[in-house]
Tab-separated table of C-alpha atoms in Angstrom:
chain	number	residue	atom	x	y	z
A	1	UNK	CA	35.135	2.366	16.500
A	2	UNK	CA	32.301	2.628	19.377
A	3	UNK	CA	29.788	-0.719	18.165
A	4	UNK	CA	27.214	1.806	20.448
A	5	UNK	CA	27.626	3.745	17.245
A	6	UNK	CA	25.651	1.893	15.106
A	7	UNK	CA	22.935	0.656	16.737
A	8	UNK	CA	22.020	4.910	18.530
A	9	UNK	CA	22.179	5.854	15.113
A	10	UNK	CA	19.522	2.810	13.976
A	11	UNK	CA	17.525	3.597	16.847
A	12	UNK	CA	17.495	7.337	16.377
A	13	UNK	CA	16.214	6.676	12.839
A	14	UNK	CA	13.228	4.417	14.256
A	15	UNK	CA	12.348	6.896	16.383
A	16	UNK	CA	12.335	9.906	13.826
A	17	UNK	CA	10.176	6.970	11.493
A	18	UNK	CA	7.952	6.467	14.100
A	19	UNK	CA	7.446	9.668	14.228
A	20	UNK	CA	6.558	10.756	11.192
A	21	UNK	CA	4.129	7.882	10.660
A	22	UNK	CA	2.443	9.578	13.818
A	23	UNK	CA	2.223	12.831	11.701
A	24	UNK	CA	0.743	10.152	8.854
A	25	UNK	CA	-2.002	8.930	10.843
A	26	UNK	CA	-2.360	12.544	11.922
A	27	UNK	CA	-2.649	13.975	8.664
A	28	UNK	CA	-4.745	11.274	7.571
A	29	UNK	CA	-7.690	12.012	10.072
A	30	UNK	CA	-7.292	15.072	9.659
A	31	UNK	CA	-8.172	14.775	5.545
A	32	UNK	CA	-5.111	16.684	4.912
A	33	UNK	CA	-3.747	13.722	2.566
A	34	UNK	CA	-1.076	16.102	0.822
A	35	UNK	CA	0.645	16.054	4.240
A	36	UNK	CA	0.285	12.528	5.099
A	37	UNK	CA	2.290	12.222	1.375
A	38	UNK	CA	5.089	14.158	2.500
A	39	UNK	CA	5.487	12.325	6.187
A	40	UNK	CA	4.876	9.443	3.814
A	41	UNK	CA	7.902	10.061	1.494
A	42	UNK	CA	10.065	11.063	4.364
A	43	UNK	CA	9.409	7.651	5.576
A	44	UNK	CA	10.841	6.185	2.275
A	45	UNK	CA	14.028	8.475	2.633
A	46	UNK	CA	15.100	6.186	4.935
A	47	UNK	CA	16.235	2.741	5.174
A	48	UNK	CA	13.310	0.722	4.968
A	49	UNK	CA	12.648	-3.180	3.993
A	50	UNK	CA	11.168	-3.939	0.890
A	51	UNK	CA	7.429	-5.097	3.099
A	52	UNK	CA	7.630	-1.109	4.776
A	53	UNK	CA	8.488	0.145	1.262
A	54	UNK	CA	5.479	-1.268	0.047
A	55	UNK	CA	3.228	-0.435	3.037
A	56	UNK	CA	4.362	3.128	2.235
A	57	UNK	CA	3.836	3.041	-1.475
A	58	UNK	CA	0.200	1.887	-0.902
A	59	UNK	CA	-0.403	4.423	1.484
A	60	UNK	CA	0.910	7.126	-0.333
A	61	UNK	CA	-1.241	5.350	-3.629
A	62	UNK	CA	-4.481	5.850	-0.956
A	63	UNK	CA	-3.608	9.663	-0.554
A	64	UNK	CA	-3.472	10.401	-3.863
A	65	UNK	CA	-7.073	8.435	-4.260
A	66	UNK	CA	-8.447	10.931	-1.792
A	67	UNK	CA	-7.124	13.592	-3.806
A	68	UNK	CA	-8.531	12.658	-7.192
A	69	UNK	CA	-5.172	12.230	-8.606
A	70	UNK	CA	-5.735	8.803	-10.249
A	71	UNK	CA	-3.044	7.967	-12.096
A	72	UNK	CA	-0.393	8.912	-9.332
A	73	UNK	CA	-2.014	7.057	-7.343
A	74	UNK	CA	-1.930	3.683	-10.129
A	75	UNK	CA	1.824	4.907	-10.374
A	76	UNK	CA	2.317	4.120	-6.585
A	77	UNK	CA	0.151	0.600	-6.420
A	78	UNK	CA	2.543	-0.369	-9.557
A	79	UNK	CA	5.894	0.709	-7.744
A	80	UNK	CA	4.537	-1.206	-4.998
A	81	UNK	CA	3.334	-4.235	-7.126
A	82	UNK	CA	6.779	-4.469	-8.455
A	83	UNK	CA	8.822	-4.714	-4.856
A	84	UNK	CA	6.465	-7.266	-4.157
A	85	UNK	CA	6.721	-9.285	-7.276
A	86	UNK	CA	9.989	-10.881	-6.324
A	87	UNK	CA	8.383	-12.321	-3.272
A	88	UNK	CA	5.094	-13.262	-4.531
A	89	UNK	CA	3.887	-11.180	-2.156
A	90	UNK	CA	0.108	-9.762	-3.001
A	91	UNK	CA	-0.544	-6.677	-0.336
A	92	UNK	CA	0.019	-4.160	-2.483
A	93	UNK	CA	-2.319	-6.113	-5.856
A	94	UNK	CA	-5.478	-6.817	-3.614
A	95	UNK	CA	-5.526	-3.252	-2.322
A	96	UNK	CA	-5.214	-2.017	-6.332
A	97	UNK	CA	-7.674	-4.570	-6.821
A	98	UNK	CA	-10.242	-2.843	-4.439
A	99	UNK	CA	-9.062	0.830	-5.904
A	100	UNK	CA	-10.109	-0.298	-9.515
A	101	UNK	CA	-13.446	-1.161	-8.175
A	102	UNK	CA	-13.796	1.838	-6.548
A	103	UNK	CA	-12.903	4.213	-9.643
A	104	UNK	CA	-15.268	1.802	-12.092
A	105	UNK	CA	-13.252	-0.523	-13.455
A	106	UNK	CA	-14.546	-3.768	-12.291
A	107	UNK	CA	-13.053	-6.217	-14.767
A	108	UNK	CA	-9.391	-4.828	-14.290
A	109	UNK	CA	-10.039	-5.551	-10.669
A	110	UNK	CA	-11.362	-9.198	-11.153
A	111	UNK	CA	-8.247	-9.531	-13.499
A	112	UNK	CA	-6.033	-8.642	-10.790
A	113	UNK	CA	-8.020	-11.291	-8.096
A	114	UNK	CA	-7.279	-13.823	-10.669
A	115	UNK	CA	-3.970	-13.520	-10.927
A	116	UNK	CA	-3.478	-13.237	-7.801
A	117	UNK	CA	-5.850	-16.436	-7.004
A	118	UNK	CA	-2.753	-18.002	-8.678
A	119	UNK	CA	-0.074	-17.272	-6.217
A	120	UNK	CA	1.249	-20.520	-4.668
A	121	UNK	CA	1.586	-18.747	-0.891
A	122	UNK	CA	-2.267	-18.235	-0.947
A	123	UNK	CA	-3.492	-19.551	2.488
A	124	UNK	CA	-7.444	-20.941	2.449
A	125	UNK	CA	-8.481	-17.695	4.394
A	126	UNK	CA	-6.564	-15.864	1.655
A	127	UNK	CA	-8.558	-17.973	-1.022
A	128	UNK	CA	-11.955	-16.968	0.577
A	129	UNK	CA	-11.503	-13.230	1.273
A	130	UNK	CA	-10.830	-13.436	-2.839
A	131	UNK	CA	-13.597	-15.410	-3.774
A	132	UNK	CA	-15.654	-13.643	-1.543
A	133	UNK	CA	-14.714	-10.131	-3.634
A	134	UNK	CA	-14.752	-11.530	-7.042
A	135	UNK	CA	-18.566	-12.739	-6.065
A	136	UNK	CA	-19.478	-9.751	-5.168
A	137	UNK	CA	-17.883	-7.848	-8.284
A	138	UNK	CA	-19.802	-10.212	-10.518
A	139	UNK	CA	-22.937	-10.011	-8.774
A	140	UNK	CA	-22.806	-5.649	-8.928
A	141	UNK	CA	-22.315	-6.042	-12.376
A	142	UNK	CA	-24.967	-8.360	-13.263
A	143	UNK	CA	-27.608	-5.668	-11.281
């Protein structure tokens, strides 16, 4: 078996992936959000780490956003939530966090910067950017 086999093939599928996040971004300025979801889940057809998955998931969960659709887009935060929950990882909460503030629902969103407040992987900028949001949250909803 050619070894060279293995690795063209690999780097014929990061090329067609790089690709079609080009078409993402694309699609993206262009407002045309339905077609940055379909680069988006043609990205997620192929093999991808669990940290692309989930940078794909929230994308795709920002698309949907900008097309009203609401609760796909709380479906695709969630699938991404739940990669990330075996790593502790919290890219995918503090962008749903945001997202819940944005639609008027402040006090799921502080629920969700509390919990994640908790993580033990938290670094002290981490801890401030959240502190920082949760301040401001409480202050909007005090005016």
């Amino acid at each position: 078996m050619n070894p060279g086999y293995f690795n063209s093939k690999t780097n014929k599928e990061s090329e067609m992936k790089r690709k079609e996040w080009k078409k993402v971004v694309k699609a993206s300025k262009n407002k045309e959000y339905q077609k940055a979801i379909d680069y988006l889940n043609n990205i997620l057809a192929y093999k991808i780490d669990d940290q692309e998955r989930v940078i794909v998931l929230v994308n795709i969960a920002q698309c949907e956003k900008k097309l009203n659709k609401i609760e796909e887009a709380v479906s695709f935060f969630d699938r991404a939530i739940d990669i990330e929950n075996k790593t502790n990882a919290f890219f995918a909460l503090m962008h749903k966090a945001v997202f819940l503030y944005e639609i008027g629902k402040p006090q799921e969103s502080l629920d969700i910067y509390n919990k994640v407040k908790a993580y033990p992987n938290l670094t002290a900028e981490d801890r401030e950017a959240i502190s920082i949001n949760v301040d401001l949250i409480r202050k909007r909803r005090s005016i």
